[in-house]
Coordinates of C-alpha atoms and ligand atoms in Angstrom, one line a residue:
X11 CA 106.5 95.7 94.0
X12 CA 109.5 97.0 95.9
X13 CA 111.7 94.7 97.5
X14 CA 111.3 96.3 101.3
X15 CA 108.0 94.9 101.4
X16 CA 109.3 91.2 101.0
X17 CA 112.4 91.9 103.8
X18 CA 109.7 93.8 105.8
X19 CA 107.5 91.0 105.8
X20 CA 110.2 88.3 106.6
X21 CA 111.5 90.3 109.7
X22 CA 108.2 89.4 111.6
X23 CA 108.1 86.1 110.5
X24 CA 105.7 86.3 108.3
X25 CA 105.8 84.2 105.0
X26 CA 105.7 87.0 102.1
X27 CA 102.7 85.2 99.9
X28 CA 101.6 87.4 96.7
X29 CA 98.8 88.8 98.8
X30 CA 100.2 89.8 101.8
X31 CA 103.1 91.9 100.0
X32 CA 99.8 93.7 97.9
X33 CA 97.9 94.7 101.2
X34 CA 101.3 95.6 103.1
X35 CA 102.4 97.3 100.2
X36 CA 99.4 99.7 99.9
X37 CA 98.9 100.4 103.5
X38 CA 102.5 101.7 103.8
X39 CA 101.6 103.8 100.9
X40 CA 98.8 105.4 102.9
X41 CA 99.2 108.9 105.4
X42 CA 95.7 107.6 106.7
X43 CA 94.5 104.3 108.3
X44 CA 92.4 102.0 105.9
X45 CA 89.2 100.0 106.9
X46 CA 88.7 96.3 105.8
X47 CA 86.4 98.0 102.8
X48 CA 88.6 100.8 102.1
X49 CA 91.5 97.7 100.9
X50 CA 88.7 95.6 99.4
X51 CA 87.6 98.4 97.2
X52 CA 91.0 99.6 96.4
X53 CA 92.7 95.7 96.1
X54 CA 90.0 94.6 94.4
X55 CA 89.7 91.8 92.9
X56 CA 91.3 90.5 96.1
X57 CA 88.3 88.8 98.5
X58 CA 87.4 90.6 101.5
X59 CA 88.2 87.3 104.0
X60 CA 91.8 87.3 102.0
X61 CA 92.7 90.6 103.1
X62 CA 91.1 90.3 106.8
X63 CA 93.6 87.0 107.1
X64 CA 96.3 88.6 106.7
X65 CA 95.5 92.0 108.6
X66 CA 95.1 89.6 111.5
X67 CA 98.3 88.2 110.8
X68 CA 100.1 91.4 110.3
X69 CA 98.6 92.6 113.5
X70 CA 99.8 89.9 115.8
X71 CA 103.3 90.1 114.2
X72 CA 103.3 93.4 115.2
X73 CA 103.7 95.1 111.2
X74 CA 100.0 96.7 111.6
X75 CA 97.8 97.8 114.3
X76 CA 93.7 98.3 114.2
X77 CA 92.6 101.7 115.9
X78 CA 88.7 102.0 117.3
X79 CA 88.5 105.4 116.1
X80 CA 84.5 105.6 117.2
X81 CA 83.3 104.8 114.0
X82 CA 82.4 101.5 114.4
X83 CA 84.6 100.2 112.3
X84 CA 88.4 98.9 112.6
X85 CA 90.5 101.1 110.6
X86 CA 94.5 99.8 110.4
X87 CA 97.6 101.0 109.8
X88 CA 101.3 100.2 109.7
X89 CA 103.3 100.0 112.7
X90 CA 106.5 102.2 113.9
X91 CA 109.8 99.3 113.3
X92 CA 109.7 99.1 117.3
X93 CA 106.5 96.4 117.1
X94 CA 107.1 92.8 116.3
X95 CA 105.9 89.7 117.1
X96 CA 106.4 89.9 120.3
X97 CA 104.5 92.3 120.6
X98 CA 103.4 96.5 120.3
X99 CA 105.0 99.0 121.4
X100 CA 103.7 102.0 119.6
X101 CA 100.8 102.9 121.3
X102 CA 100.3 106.2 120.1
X103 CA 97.1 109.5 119.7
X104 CA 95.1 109.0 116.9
X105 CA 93.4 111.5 115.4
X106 CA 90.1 111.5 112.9
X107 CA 89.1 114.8 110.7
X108 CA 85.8 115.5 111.4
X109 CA 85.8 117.1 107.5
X110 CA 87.5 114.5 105.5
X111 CA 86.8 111.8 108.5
X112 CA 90.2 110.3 107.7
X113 CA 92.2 108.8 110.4
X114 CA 95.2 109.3 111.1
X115 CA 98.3 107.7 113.6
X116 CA 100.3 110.6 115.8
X117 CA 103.2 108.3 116.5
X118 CA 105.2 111.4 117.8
X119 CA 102.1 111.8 120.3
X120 CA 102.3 109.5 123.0
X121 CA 99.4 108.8 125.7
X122 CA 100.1 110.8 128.9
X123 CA 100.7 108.7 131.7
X124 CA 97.7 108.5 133.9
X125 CA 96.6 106.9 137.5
X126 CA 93.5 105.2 137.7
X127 CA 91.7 104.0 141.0
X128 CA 93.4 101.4 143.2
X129 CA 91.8 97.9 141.9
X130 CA 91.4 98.7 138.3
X131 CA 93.7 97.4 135.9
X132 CA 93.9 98.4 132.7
X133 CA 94.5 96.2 129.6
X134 CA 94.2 98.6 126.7
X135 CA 94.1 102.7 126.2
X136 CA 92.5 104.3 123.4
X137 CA 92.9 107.9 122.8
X138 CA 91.1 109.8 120.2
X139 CA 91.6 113.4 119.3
X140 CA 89.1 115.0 116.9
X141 CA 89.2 118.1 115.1
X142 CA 90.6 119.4 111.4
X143 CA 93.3 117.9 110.3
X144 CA 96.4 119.4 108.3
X145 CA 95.4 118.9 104.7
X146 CA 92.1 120.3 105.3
X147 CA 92.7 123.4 107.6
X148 CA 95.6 124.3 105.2
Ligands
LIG33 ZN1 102.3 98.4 116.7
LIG34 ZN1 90.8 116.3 107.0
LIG35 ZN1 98.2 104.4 114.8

């Protein structure tokens, strides 16, 4: 277990349990986002409610994000070190391969600014780009 993982954990306030340094470990391993049965099946013997804990807690300590990528099911992945538990700051394009229908975070891709109509006020924005993605147009 490398040692970042403890610090990482500690500088959001989170209490580095045995658990929580396993699931934050392999998700910073990971160039694509992870659902809740992707980390089940890889974790295993882990329980699936043990791992959805603490991706709940790494999310509002700002160390992991979920993305609605339009599968229907949460997919998560770490954070850029600008996030804590204050709050998110990374809000960034996501993109999923229609071929390998992994998703992926564009943190270098931030969402364009937009206006929307006067009266509407927006809480969250979700941008979703879909195509082919590097490893499997190369
Ligand atoms: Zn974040
Ligand atoms: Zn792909
Ligand atoms: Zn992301």
């Amino acid at each position: 277990m490398k040692k970042n993982v403890e610090d990482l954990l500690k500088a959001h306030n989170v209490s580095p349990t045995a658990m929580r340094m396993i699931v934050l470990d392999h998700l910073l391993d990971q160039q694509a986002a992870l659902s809740l049965a992707d980390l089940e099946k890889a974790l295993a013997p882990a329980d699936r409610i043990t791992i959805y804990r603490s991706l709940r807690t790494f999310e509002s300590k700002g160390l992991v994000h979920g993305i609605d990528d339009g599968s229907g099911v949460t997919k998560y992945a770490c954070c850029a070190a600008d996030c804590g538990p204050e709050g998110h700051h990374d809000v960034h394009v996501h993109f999923v391969c229609r071929n390998c229908q992994e998703t992926y975070c564009l943190p270098r891709s931030r969402i364009p600014e937009f206006t929307l109509p006067v009266g509407f006020q927006p809480e969250e924005v979700n941008l979703v780009v879909r195509g082919v993605c590097q490893v499997c147009a190369g």
